[in-house]
Short mmCIF file of C-alpha atoms and ligand atoms in Angstrom, two decimals:
data_model
loop_
_atom_site.label_atom_id
_atom_site.label_comp_id
_atom_site.label_asym_id
_atom_site.label_seq_id
_atom_site.Cartn_x
_atom_site.Cartn_y
_atom_site.Cartn_z
CA ALA A 1 122.64 99.73 153.48
CA LEU A 2 119.28 100.85 152.58
CA ILE A 3 119.47 99.37 149.00
CA LYS A 4 120.81 96.12 150.47
CA SER A 5 118.05 95.78 152.65
CA ARG A 6 115.36 96.83 150.10
CA ALA A 7 116.72 94.06 147.85
CA LEU A 8 116.60 91.38 150.80
CA ILE A 9 113.07 92.38 151.44
CA LYS A 10 112.11 92.45 147.91
CA GLY A 11 113.65 88.92 147.46
CA SER A 12 111.55 87.37 150.44
CA ILE A 13 108.34 88.01 148.71
CA GLN A 14 107.20 85.36 146.87
CA SER A 15 104.99 85.34 143.65
CA ILE A 16 102.20 82.79 143.08
CA PRO A 17 100.87 82.83 139.53
CA ASP A 18 96.97 82.37 139.18
CA TYR A 19 96.24 83.16 142.77
CA PRO A 20 93.36 83.79 143.57
CA LYS A 21 92.33 83.67 140.11
CA PRO A 22 93.64 82.96 136.73
CA GLY A 23 95.83 85.66 135.18
CA ILE A 24 96.42 87.35 138.82
CA LEU A 25 100.41 87.09 140.00
CA PHE A 26 99.85 87.09 143.64
CA ARG A 27 102.85 89.03 145.80
CA ASP A 28 102.77 86.91 149.11
CA VAL A 29 103.97 88.89 152.07
CA THR A 30 103.65 85.72 154.39
CA SER A 31 107.01 84.64 152.92
CA LEU A 32 108.50 87.97 154.25
CA LEU A 33 107.24 87.41 157.53
CA GLU A 34 108.59 84.07 157.75
CA ASN A 35 111.92 85.21 157.06
CA PRO A 36 113.44 87.03 160.55
CA ALA A 37 116.06 89.13 158.59
CA ALA A 38 113.72 90.50 156.19
CA PHE A 39 110.82 91.16 158.65
CA LYS A 40 113.61 93.08 160.82
CA ALA A 41 114.64 94.81 157.85
CA THR A 42 111.24 96.31 156.58
CA MET A 43 110.63 97.23 160.20
CA GLN A 44 114.28 99.11 160.37
CA VAL A 45 113.34 100.94 156.90
CA LEU A 46 109.79 101.98 158.14
CA ILE A 47 111.01 103.11 161.73
CA GLU A 48 113.85 105.31 159.75
CA GLN A 49 111.38 106.76 157.30
CA TYR A 50 108.85 107.83 160.30
CA LYS A 51 110.77 108.59 163.58
CA GLY A 52 110.97 112.26 164.56
CA LYS A 53 107.97 113.24 162.19
CA GLY A 54 105.62 113.68 164.90
CA ILE A 55 103.00 111.15 164.09
CA THR A 56 100.83 110.55 166.95
CA LYS A 57 98.77 107.39 165.86
CA VAL A 58 99.52 104.50 163.60
CA ILE A 59 96.47 102.77 161.67
CA GLY A 60 96.74 99.54 160.21
CA THR A 61 93.83 97.94 157.98
CA GLU A 62 92.68 94.61 158.56
CA ALA A 63 93.98 92.35 158.18
CA ARG A 64 97.77 92.51 156.74
CA GLY A 65 97.99 96.05 157.83
CA PHE A 66 98.21 95.00 161.40
CA LEU A 67 101.21 92.98 161.17
CA PHE A 68 103.48 95.98 160.07
CA GLY A 69 101.43 98.90 161.89
CA ALA A 70 101.35 97.40 165.10
CA PRO A 71 104.99 97.03 165.50
CA LEU A 72 105.69 100.11 163.81
CA ALA A 73 103.41 102.17 166.49
CA LEU A 74 105.43 100.29 169.30
CA GLU A 75 108.82 101.62 167.96
CA LEU A 76 107.57 105.08 167.45
CA GLY A 77 105.87 105.09 171.06
CA VAL A 78 102.50 106.04 169.81
CA GLY A 79 99.09 104.23 169.72
CA PHE A 80 98.13 101.59 167.25
CA VAL A 81 94.41 101.84 166.02
CA PRO A 82 92.88 99.08 163.76
CA VAL A 83 90.46 99.61 160.90
CA ARG A 84 88.28 96.65 160.50
CA LYS A 85 85.89 94.90 158.32
CA PRO A 86 82.10 95.65 159.45
CA GLY A 87 80.83 93.95 162.92
CA LYS A 88 84.18 93.51 164.41
CA LEU A 89 85.03 96.54 166.64
CA PRO A 90 82.93 96.56 170.03
CA ARG A 91 82.67 100.38 170.95
CA GLU A 92 81.03 102.85 168.49
CA VAL A 93 82.09 103.04 165.14
CA ILE A 94 81.91 104.95 161.91
CA GLY A 95 81.96 103.34 158.55
CA GLU A 96 82.85 104.17 154.74
CA SER A 97 81.86 101.92 151.75
CA TYR A 98 84.33 101.56 149.03
CA GLU A 99 84.35 99.95 145.73
CA LEU A 100 86.03 96.49 144.86
CA GLU A 101 86.93 95.04 141.71
CA TYR A 102 83.56 93.22 142.22
CA GLY A 103 81.09 94.93 144.36
CA GLN A 104 81.50 96.91 147.50
CA ASP A 105 83.02 96.57 151.20
CA THR A 106 82.87 98.64 154.25
CA LEU A 107 85.76 99.42 156.85
CA GLU A 108 84.84 100.64 160.27
CA ILE A 109 86.96 102.57 163.15
CA HIS A 110 86.13 103.32 166.76
CA VAL A 111 85.24 107.00 166.66
CA ASP A 112 87.06 107.49 169.94
CA ALA A 113 90.28 106.34 168.61
CA ILE A 114 91.28 109.38 166.99
CA GLU A 115 91.58 112.67 168.68
CA ALA A 116 91.19 115.98 166.54
CA GLY A 117 94.49 117.01 165.55
CA ASP A 118 96.31 113.64 165.79
CA LYS A 119 98.93 113.18 163.11
CA VAL A 120 98.03 109.96 161.53
CA LEU A 121 100.33 107.37 159.61
CA LEU A 122 98.28 104.76 157.60
CA VAL A 123 100.19 101.42 157.17
CA ASP A 124 99.21 98.40 154.92
CA ASP A 125 101.33 95.55 153.32
CA LEU A 126 100.29 96.08 149.58
CA LEU A 127 98.91 99.29 147.74
CA ALA A 128 96.93 97.99 144.75
CA THR A 129 94.23 100.35 143.59
CA GLY A 130 94.18 102.49 146.47
CA GLY A 131 90.52 101.87 147.64
CA THR A 132 91.37 100.27 151.11
CA ILE A 133 93.53 103.37 151.99
CA GLU A 134 91.40 106.13 150.47
CA ALA A 135 88.44 104.60 152.66
CA THR A 136 90.73 104.69 155.67
CA THR A 137 91.84 108.46 155.06
CA THR A 138 88.04 109.50 154.65
CA LEU A 139 87.34 107.92 157.97
CA VAL A 140 89.98 109.46 160.13
CA ARG A 141 89.53 112.98 158.19
CA ARG A 142 85.62 112.68 159.48
CA LEU A 143 87.03 112.26 163.20
CA GLY A 144 89.30 115.26 162.71
CA GLY A 145 92.68 113.39 162.52
CA VAL A 146 95.65 114.81 160.06
CA VAL A 147 96.48 112.12 157.37
CA GLU A 148 99.36 113.01 155.39
CA ASP A 149 101.10 109.87 154.96
CA ALA A 150 100.76 106.29 153.74
CA ALA A 151 103.37 103.65 154.10
CA PHE A 152 103.38 100.18 152.02
CA VAL A 153 105.82 97.31 152.11
CA ILE A 154 104.61 96.57 148.29
CA ASN A 155 103.30 98.64 145.55
CA LEU A 156 101.88 97.60 142.36
CA PRO A 157 102.21 100.77 140.37
CA GLU A 158 100.13 99.61 137.31
CA LEU A 159 96.95 99.57 139.47
CA GLY A 160 97.11 103.38 139.81
CA GLY A 161 96.75 103.35 143.74
CA GLU A 162 99.87 105.69 144.02
CA THR A 163 98.40 108.50 141.83
CA ARG A 164 94.89 108.09 143.24
CA LEU A 165 96.20 108.63 146.94
CA LYS A 166 98.38 111.47 145.92
CA LYS A 167 95.24 113.40 144.45
CA ILE A 168 93.84 113.23 147.86
CA GLY A 169 96.66 114.66 149.56
CA LEU A 170 98.76 111.64 150.65
CA ASN A 171 102.60 111.13 150.73
CA VAL A 172 102.70 107.48 149.57
CA PHE A 173 105.84 105.68 150.50
CA SER A 174 106.71 101.85 149.59
CA ILE A 175 109.71 99.58 149.87
CA CYS A 176 109.35 97.52 146.97
CA ASP A 177 107.53 98.16 143.63
CA PHE A 178 106.27 94.89 141.43
CA ASP A 179 105.48 95.99 138.01
C1 PRP B 201 94.39 93.40 150.42
C2 PRP B 201 95.71 94.47 151.08
C3 PRP B 201 95.30 95.68 151.15
C4 PRP B 201 94.21 95.92 150.08
C5 PRP B 201 94.79 96.37 148.80
O1 PRP B 201 93.47 93.19 151.59
O2 PRP B 201 96.36 93.70 152.06
O3 PRP B 201 94.73 95.79 152.34
O4 PRP B 201 93.76 94.27 149.38
O5 PRP B 201 94.03 96.63 147.82
P1 PRP B 201 93.51 98.10 147.05
O6 PRP B 201 94.97 98.88 147.04
O7 PRP B 201 92.99 97.83 146.14
O8 PRP B 201 92.52 98.68 148.13
P2 PRP B 201 92.32 92.50 151.34
O9 PRP B 201 91.19 93.20 150.93
O10 PRP B 201 92.58 91.30 150.64
O11 PRP B 201 92.17 92.09 153.06
P3 PRP B 201 93.09 91.06 154.03
O12 PRP B 201 93.91 91.68 154.21
O13 PRP B 201 92.12 90.99 155.31
O14 PRP B 201 92.97 89.66 153.29
N1 ADE B 202 96.09 92.66 145.61
C1 ADE B 202 95.50 93.15 144.49
N2 ADE B 202 96.74 92.60 143.45
C2 ADE B 202 97.45 91.90 144.24
C3 ADE B 202 98.38 90.97 143.99
N3 ADE B 202 98.80 90.96 142.64
N4 ADE B 202 99.22 90.39 145.14
C4 ADE B 202 98.98 90.58 146.38
N5 ADE B 202 97.78 91.29 146.79
C5 ADE B 202 97.21 91.72 145.91
#
């Protein structure tokens, strides 16, 4: 059943050549979200992977991490915490800068969203270089949260994110790889 649903999920993800720039083959998770059987199968795989593991918070990273992280938190019966681009969160925040292919960006989290000792699961739609999830791990650890797991719908292994995240002590789970 797991193999069948992984094939359904992978088959629902459209690949768009030369987006957003020439030479990039863009893996588009919006086509998965439009397919209710694929979306449900995705959530079932994630729930099966993480139920009963003692997770106390789920974090989703802006923007596409929200789409999978929030329903997973609901199913696990724990709180959902958004990590956002600068200036979007209204309470006290801490921020962490990270390198992009060209330049830098910053992510922020509410300081009161994580309690010391929270066992935090990080969720995003796609793992590329791992910069987004490394910065998010740093934010949560600065607040005393325990981060050991990161989950993705899509992994692009050639971009090295999985290797990078393993080096900072994360177990990386992904539903489908695209080479
Ligand atoms: C994309 C994707 C991941 C991140 C992966 O988000 O949704 O969050 O890039 O790349 P990385 O592993 O190299 O960090 P993007 O920054 O485009 O933001 P968006 O979801 O708000 O469009
Ligand atoms: N982020 C980085 N590379 C990507 C790709 N090929 N498809 C979708 N998102 C990406």
